[in-house]
PDB file of C-alpha atoms in Angstrom:
ATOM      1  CA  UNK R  30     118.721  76.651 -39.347  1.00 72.00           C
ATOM      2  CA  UNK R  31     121.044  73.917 -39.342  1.00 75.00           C
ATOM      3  CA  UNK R  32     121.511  70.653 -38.773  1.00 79.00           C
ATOM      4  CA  UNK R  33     117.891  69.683 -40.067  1.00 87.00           C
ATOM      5  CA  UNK R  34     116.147  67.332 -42.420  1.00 88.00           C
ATOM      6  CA  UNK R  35     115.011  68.985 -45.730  1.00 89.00           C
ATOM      7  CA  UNK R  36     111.526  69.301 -45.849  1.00 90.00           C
ATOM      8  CA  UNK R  37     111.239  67.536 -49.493  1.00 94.00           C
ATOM      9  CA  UNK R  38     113.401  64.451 -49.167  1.00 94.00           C
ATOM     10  CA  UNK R  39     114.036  63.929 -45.493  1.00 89.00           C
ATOM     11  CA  UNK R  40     117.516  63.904 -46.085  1.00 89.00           C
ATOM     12  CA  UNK R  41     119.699  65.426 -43.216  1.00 85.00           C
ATOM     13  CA  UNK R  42     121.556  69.203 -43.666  1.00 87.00           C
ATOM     14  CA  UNK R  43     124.344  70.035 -42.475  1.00 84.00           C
ATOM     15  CA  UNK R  44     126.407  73.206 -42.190  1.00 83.00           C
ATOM     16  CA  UNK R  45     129.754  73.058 -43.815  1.00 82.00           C
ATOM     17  CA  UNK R  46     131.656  73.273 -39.858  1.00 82.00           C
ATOM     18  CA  UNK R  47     129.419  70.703 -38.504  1.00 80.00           C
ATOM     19  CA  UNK R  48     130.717  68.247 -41.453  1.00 78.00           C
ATOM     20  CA  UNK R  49     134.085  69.652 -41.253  1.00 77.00           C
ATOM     21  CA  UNK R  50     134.001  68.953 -37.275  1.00 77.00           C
ATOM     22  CA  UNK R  51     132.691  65.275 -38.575  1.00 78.00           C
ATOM     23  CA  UNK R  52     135.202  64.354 -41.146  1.00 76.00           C
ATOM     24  CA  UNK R  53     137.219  62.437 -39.334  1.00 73.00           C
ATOM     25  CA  UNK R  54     134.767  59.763 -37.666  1.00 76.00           C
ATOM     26  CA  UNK R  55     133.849  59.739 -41.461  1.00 77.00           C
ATOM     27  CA  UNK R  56     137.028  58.792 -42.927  1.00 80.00           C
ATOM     28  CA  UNK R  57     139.029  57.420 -39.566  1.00 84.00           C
ATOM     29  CA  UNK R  58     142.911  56.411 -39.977  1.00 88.00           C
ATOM     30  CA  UNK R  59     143.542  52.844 -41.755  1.00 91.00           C
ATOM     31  CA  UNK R  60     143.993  50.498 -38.921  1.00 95.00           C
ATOM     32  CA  UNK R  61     147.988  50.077 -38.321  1.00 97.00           C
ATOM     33  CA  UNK R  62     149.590  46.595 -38.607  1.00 96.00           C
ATOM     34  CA  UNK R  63     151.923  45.582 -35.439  1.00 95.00           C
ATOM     35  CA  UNK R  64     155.804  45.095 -36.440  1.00 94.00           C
ATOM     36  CA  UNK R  65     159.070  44.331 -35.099  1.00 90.00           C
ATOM     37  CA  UNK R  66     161.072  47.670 -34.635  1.00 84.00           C
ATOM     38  CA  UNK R  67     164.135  47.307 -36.579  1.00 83.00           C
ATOM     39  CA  UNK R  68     167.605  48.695 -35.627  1.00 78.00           C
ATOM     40  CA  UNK R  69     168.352  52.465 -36.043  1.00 79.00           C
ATOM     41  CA  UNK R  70     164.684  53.001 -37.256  1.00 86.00           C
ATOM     42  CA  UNK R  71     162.851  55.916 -35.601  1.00 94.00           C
ATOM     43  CA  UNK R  72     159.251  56.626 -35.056  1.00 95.00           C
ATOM     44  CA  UNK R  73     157.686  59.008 -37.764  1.00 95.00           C
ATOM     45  CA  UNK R  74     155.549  60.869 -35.402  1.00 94.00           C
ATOM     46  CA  UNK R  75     158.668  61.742 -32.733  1.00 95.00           C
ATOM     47  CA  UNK R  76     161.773  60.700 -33.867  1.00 95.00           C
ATOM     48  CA  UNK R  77     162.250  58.237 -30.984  1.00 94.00           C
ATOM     49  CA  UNK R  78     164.379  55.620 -31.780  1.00 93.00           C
ATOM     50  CA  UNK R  79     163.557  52.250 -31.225  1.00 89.00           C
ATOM     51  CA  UNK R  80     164.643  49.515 -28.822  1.00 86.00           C
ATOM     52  CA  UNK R  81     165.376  46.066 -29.712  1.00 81.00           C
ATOM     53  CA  UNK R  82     161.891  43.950 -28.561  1.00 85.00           C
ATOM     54  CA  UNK R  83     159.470  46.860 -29.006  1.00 89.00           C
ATOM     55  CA  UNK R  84     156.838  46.552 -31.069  1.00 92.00           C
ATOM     56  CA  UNK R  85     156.159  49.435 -34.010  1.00 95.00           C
ATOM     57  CA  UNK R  86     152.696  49.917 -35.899  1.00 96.00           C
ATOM     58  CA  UNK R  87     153.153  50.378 -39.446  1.00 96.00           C
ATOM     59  CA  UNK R  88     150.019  52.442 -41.621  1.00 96.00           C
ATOM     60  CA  UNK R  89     149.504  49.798 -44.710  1.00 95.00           C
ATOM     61  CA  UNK R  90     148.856  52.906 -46.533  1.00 94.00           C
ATOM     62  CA  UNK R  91     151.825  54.755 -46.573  1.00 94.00           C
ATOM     63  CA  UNK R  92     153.806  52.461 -44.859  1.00 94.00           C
ATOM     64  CA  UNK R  93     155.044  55.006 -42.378  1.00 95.00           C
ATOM     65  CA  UNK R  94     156.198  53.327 -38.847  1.00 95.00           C
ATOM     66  CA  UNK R  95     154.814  54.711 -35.310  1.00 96.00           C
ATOM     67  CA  UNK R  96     155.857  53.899 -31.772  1.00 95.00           C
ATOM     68  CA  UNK R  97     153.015  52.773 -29.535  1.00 95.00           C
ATOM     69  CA  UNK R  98     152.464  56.583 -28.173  1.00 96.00           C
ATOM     70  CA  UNK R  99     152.107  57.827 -31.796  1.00 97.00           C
ATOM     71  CA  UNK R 100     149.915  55.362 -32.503  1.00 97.00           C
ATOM     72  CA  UNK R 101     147.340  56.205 -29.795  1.00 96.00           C
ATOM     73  CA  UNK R 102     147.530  59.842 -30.520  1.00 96.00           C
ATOM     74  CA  UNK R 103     147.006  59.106 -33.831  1.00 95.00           C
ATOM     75  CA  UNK R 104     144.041  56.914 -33.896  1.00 94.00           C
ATOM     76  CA  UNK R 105     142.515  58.990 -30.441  1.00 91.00           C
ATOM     77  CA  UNK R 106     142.748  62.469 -31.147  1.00 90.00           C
ATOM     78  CA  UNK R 107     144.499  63.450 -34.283  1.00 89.00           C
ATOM     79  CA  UNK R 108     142.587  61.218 -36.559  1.00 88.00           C
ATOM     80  CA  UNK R 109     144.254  61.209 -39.469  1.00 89.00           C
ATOM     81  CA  UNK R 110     147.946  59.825 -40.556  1.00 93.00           C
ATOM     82  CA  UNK R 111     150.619  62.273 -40.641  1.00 93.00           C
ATOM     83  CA  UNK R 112     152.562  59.814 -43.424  1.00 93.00           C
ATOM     84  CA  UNK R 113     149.141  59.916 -45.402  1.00 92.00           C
ATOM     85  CA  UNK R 114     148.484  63.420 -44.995  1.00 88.00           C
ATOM     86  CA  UNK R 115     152.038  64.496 -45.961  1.00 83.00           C
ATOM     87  CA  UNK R 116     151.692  62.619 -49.331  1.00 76.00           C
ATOM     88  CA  UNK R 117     153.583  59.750 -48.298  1.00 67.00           C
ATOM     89  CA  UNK R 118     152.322  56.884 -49.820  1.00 57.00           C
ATOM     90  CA  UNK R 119     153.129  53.612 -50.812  1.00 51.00           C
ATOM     91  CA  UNK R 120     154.703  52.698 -54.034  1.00 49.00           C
ATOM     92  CA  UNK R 121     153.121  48.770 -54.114  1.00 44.00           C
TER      93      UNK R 121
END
């Protein structure tokens, strides 16, 4: 059965749920990059809008802006980036 280490190489084996289940503390969610919130924007997570001195986190890969909540959720227990997932990515 499985998870074990082949008996040839030593290398570890998986089942296809258990790396599933792993994915995402293989691949985490890029690191997001604190900016100013700028009028009339809204969070892409929730919608909220943002208020004049809040800070935003923006995902350098798809450029897609978060409010401090999203963030967390994001990077805590959804682990991956709904801009990146959705095929939003950056033109530069």
């Amino acid at each position: 059965t499985v998870p074990c280490d082949c008996p040839v190489c030593d290398l570890p084996l998986v089942a296809a749920p258990h790396l599933a289940r792993s994915y995402h503390h293989l691949f985490p969610a890029p690191a997001y990059v604190d900016v100013a919130a700028e009028a009339g924007s809204a969070c892409f997570g929730c919608r909220a809008a943002a208020a004049p001195d809040e800070t935003r986190f923006r995902c350098p890969e798809c450029r897609s802006v978060f409010c401090a909540d999203c963030d967390d959720f994001v990077h805590t227990a959804l682990h991956n980036c709904p801009g990146c997932v959705g095929g939003r990515r950056s033109a530069s």
